[in-house]
PDB file of N, CA and C in Angstrom:
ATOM      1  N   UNK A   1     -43.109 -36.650  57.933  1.00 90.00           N
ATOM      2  CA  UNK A   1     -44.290 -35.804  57.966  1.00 90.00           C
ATOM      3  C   UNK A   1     -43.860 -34.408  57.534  1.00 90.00           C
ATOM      4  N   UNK A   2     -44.421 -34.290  56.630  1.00 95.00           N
ATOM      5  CA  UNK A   2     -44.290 -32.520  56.391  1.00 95.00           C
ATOM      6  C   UNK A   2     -44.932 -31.338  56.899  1.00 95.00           C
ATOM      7  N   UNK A   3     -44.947 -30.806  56.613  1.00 96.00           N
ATOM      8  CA  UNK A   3     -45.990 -29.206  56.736  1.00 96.00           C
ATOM      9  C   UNK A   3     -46.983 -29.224  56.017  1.00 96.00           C
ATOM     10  N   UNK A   4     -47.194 -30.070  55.167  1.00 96.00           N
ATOM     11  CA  UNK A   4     -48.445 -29.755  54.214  1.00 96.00           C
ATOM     12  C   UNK A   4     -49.449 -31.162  54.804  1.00 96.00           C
ATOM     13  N   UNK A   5     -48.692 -31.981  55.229  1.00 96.00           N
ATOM     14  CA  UNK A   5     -49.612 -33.351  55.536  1.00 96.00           C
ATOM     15  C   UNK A   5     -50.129 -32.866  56.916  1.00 96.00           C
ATOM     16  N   UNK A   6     -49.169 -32.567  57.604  1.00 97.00           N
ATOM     17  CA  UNK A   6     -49.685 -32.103  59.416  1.00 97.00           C
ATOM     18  C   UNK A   6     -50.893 -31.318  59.195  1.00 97.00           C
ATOM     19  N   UNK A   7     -50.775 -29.774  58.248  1.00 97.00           N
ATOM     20  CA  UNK A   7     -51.650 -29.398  58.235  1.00 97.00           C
ATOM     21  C   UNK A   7     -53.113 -30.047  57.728  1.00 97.00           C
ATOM     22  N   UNK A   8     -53.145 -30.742  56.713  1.00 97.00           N
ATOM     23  CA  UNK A   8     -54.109 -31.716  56.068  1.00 97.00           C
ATOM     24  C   UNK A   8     -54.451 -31.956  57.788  1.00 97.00           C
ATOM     25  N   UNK A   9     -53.904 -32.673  58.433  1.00 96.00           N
ATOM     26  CA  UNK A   9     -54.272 -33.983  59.531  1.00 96.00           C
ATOM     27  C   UNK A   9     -55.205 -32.535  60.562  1.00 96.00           C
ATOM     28  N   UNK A  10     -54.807 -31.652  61.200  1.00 97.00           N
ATOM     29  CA  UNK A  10     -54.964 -30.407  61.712  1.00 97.00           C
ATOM     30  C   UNK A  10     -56.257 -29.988  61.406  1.00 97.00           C
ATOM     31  N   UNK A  11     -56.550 -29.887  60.171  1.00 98.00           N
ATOM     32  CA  UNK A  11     -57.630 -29.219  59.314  1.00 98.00           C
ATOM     33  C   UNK A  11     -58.979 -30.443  59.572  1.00 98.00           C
ATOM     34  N   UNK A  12     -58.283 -31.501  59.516  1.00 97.00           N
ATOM     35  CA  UNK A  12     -59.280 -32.962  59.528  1.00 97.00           C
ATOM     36  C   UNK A  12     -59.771 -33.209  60.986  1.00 97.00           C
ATOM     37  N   UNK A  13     -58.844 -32.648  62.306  1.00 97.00           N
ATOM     38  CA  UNK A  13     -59.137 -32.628  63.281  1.00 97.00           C
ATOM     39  C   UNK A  13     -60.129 -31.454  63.418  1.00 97.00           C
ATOM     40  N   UNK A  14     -59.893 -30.501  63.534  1.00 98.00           N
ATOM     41  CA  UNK A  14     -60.676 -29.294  63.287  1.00 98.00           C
ATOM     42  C   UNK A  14     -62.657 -29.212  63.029  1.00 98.00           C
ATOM     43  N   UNK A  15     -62.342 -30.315  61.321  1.00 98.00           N
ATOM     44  CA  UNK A  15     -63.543 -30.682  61.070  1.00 98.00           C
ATOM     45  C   UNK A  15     -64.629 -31.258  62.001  1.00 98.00           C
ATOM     46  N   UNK A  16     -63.898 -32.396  61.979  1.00 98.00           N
ATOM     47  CA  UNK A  16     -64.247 -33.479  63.527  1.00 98.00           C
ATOM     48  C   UNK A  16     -65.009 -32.734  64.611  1.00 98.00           C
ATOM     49  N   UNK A  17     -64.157 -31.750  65.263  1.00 98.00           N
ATOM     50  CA  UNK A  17     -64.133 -31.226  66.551  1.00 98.00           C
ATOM     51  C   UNK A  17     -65.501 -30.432  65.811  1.00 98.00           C
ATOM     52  N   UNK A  18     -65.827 -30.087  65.221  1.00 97.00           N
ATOM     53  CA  UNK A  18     -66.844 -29.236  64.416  1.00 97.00           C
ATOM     54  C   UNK A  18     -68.262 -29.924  64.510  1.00 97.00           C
ATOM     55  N   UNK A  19     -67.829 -31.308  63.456  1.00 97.00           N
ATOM     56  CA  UNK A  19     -69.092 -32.211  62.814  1.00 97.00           C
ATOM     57  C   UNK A  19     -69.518 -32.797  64.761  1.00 97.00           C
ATOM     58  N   UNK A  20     -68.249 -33.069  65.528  1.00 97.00           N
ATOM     59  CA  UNK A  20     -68.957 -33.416  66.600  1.00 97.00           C
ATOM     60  C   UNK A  20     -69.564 -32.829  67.629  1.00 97.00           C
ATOM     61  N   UNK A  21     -69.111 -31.555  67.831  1.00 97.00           N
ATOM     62  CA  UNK A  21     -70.296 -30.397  68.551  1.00 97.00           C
ATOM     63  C   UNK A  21     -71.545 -30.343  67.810  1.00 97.00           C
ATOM     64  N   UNK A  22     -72.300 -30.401  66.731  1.00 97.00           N
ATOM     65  CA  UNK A  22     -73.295 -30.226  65.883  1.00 97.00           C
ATOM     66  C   UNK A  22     -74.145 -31.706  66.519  1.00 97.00           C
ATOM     67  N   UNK A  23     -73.252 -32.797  66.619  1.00 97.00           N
ATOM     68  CA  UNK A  23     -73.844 -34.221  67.210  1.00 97.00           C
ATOM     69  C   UNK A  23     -73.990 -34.111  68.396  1.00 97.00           C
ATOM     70  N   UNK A  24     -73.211 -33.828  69.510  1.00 96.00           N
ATOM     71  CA  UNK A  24     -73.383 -33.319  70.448  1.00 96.00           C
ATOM     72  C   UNK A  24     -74.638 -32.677  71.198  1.00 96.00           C
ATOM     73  N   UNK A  25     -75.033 -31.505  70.324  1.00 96.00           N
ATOM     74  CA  UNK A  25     -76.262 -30.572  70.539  1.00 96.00           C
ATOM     75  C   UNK A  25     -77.842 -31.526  70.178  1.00 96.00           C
ATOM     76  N   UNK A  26     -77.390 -32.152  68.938  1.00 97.00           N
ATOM     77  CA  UNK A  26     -78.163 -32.960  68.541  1.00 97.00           C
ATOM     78  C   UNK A  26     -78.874 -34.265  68.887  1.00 97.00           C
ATOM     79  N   UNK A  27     -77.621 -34.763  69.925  1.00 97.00           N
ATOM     80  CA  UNK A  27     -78.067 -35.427  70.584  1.00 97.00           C
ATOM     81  C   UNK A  27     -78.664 -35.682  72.220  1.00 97.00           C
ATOM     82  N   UNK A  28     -78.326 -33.946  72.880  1.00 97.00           N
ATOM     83  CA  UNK A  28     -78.478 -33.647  73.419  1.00 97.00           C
ATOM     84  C   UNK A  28     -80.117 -32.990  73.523  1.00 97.00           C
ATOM     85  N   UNK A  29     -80.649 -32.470  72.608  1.00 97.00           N
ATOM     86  CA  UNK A  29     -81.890 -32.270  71.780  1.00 97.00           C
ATOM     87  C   UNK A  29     -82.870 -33.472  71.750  1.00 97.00           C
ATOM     88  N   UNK A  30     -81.967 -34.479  71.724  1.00 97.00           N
ATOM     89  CA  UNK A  30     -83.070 -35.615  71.757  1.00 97.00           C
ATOM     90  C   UNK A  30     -82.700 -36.545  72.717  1.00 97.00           C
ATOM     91  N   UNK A  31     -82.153 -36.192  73.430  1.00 97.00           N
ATOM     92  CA  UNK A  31     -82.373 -36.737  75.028  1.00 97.00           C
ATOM     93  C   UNK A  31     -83.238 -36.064  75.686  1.00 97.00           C
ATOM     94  N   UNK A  32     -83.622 -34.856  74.914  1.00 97.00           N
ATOM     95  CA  UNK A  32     -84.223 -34.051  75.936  1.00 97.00           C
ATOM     96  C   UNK A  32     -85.621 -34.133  75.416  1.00 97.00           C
ATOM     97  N   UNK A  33     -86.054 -34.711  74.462  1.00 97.00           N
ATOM     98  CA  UNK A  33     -87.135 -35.084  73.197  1.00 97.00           C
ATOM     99  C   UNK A  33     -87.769 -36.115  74.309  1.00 97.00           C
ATOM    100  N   UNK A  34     -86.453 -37.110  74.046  1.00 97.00           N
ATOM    101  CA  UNK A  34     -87.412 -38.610  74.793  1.00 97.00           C
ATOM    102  C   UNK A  34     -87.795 -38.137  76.113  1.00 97.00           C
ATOM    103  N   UNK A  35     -86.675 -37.260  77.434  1.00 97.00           N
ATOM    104  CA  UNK A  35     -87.786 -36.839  77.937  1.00 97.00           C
ATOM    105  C   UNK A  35     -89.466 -36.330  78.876  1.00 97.00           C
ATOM    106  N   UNK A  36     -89.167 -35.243  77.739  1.00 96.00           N
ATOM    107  CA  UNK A  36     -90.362 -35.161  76.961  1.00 96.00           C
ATOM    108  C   UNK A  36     -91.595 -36.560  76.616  1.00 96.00           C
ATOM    109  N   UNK A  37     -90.874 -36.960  76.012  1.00 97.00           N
ATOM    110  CA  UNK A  37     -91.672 -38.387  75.810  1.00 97.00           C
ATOM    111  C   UNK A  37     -92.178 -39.025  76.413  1.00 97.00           C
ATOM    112  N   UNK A  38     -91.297 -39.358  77.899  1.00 97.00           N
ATOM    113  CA  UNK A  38     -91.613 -40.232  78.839  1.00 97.00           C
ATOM    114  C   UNK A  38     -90.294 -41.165  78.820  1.00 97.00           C
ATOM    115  N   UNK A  39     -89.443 -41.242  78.223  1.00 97.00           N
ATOM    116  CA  UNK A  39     -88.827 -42.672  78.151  1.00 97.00           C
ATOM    117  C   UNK A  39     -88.273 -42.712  79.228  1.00 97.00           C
ATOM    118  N   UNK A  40     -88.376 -43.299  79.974  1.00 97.00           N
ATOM    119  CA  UNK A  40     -87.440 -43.639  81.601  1.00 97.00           C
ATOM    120  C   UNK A  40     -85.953 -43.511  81.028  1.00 97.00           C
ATOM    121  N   UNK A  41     -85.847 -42.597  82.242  1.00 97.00           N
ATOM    122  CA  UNK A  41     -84.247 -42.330  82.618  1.00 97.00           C
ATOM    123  C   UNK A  41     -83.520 -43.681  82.539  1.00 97.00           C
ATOM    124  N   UNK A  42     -83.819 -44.281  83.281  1.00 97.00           N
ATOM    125  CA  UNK A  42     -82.859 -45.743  82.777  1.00 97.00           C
ATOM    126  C   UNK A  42     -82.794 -46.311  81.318  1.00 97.00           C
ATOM    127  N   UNK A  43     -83.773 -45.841  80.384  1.00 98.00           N
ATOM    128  CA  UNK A  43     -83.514 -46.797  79.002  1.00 98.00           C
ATOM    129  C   UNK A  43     -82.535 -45.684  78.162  1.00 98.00           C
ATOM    130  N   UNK A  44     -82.814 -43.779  78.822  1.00 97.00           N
ATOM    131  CA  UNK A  44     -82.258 -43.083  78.123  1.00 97.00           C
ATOM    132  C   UNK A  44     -80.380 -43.262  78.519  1.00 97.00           C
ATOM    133  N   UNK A  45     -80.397 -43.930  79.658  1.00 97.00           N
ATOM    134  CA  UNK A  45     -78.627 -43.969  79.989  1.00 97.00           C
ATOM    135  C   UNK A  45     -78.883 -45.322  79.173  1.00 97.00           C
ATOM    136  N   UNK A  46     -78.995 -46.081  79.230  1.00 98.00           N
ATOM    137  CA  UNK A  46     -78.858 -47.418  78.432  1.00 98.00           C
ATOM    138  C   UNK A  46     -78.238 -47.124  76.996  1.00 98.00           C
ATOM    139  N   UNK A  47     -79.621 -46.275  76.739  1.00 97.00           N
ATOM    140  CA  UNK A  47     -79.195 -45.939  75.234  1.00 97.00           C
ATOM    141  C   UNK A  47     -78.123 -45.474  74.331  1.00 97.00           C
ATOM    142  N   UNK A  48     -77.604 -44.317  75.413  1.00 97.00           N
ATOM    143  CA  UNK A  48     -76.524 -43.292  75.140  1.00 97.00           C
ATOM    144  C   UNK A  48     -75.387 -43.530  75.765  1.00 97.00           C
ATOM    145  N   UNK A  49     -75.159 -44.570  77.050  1.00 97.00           N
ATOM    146  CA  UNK A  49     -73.961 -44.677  77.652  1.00 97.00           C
ATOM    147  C   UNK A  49     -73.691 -43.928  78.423  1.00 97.00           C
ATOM    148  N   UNK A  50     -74.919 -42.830  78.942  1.00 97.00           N
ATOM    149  CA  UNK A  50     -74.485 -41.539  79.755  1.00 97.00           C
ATOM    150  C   UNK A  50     -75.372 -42.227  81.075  1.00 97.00           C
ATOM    151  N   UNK A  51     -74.060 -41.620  82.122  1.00 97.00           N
ATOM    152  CA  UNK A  51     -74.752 -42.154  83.463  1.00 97.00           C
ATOM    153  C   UNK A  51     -76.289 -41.207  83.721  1.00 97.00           C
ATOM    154  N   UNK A  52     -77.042 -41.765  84.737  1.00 97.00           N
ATOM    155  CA  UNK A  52     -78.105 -40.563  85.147  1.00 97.00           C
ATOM    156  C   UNK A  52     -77.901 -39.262  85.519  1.00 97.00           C
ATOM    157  N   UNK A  53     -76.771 -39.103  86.342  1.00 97.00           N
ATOM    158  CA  UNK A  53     -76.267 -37.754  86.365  1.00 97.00           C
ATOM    159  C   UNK A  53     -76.228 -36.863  85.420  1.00 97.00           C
ATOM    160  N   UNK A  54     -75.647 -37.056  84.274  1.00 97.00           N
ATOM    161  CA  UNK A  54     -75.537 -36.491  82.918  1.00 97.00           C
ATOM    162  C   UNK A  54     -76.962 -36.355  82.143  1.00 97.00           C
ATOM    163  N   UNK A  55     -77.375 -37.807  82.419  1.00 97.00           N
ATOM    164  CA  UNK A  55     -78.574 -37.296  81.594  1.00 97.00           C
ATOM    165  C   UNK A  55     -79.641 -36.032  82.691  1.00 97.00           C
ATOM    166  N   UNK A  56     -79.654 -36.288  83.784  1.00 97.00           N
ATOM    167  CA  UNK A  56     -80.442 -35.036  84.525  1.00 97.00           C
ATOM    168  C   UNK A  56     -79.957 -33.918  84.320  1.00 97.00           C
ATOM    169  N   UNK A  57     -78.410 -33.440  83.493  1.00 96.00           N
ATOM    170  CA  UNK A  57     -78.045 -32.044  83.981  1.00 96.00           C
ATOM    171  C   UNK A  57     -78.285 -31.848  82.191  1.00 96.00           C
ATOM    172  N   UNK A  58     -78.331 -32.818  81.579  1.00 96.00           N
ATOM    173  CA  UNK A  58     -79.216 -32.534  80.019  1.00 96.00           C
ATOM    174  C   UNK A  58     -80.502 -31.849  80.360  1.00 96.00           C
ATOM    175  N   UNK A  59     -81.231 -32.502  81.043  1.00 96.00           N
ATOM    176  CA  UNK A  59     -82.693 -32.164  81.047  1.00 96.00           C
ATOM    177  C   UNK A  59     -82.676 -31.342  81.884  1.00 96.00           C
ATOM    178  N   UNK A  60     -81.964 -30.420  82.807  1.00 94.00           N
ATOM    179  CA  UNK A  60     -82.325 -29.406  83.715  1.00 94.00           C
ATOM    180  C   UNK A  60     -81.874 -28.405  82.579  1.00 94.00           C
ATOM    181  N   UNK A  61     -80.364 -28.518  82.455  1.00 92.00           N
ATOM    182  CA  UNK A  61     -79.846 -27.409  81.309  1.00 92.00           C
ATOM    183  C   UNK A  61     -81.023 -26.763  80.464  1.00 92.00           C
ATOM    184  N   UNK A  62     -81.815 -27.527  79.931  1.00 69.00           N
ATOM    185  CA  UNK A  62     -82.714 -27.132  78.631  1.00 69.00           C
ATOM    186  C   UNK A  62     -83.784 -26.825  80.171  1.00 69.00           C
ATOM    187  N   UNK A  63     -84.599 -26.610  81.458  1.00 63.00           N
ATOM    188  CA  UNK A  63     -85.565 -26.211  81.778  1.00 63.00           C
ATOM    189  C   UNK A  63     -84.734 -25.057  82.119  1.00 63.00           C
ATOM    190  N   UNK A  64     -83.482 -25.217  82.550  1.00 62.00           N
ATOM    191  CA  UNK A  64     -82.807 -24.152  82.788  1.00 62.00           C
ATOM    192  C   UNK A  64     -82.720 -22.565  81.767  1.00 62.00           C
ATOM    193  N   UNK A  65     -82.381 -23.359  80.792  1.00 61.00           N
ATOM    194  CA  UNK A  65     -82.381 -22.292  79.528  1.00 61.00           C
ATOM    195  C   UNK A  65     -83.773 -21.671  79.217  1.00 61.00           C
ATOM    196  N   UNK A  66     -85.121 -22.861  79.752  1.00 55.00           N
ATOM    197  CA  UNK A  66     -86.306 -21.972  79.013  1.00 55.00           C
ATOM    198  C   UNK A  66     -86.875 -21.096  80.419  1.00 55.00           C
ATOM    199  N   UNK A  67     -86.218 -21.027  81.689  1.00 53.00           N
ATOM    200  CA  UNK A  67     -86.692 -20.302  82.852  1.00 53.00           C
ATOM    201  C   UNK A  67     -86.272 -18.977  82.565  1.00 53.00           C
ATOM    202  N   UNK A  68     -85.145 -19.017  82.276  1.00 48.00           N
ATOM    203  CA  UNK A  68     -83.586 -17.617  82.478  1.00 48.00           C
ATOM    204  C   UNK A  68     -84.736 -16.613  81.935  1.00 48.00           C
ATOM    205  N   UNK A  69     -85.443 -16.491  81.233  1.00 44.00           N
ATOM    206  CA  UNK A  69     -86.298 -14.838  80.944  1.00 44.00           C
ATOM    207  C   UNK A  69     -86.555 -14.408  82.131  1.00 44.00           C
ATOM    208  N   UNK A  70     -88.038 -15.927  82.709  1.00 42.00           N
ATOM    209  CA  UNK A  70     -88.509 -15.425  83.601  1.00 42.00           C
ATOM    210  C   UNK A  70     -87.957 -15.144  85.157  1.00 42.00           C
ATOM    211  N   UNK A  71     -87.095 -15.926  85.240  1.00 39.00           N
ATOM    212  CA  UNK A  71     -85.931 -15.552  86.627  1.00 39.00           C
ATOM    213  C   UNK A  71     -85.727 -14.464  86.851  1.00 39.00           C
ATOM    214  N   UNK A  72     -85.197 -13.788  85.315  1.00 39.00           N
ATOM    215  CA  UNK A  72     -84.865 -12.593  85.264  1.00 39.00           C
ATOM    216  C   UNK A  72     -85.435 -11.500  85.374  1.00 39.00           C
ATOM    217  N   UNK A  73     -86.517 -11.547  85.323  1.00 39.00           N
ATOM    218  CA  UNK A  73     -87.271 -10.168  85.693  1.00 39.00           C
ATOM    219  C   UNK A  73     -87.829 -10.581  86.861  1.00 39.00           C
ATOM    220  N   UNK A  74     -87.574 -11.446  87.961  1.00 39.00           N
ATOM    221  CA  UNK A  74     -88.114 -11.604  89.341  1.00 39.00           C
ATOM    222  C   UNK A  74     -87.635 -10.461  90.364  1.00 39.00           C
ATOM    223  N   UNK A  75     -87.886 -10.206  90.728  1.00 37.00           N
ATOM    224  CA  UNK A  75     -87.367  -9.196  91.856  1.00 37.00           C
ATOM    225  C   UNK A  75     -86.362  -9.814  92.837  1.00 37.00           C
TER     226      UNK A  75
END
């Protein structure tokens, strides 16, 4: 292995770690879609492999994120 291949391999990890935060959000976006939707918590862990736990702290995170204005100016 050289210095020029490691780096190649490095750079390819990098990408990855990149292209998969973007999937991540994305799919996190549409867990939070269905939901929205209605789809029962059980078909959305089915779907994704994520226990219920995970999928509830998906769907609080995002009510979480759209409260934080109004929290914030509460007294």
């Amino acid at each position: 292995m050289d210095k020029r291949s490691l780096a190649q391999f490095a750079q390819r990890f990098r990408d990855a770690e990149q292209r998969a935060e973007v999937l991540r959000q994305e799919l996190a976006a549409a867990i939070r879609q269905a939901d929205v939707d209605g789809v029962a918590q059980k078909d959305i862990c089915e779907a994704t492999g994520y226990t219920r736990q995970q999928v509830r702290r998906i769907v609080l995170a995002s009510d979480a994120d759209t409260n934080k204005p109004e929290t914030a100016t509460e007294p």
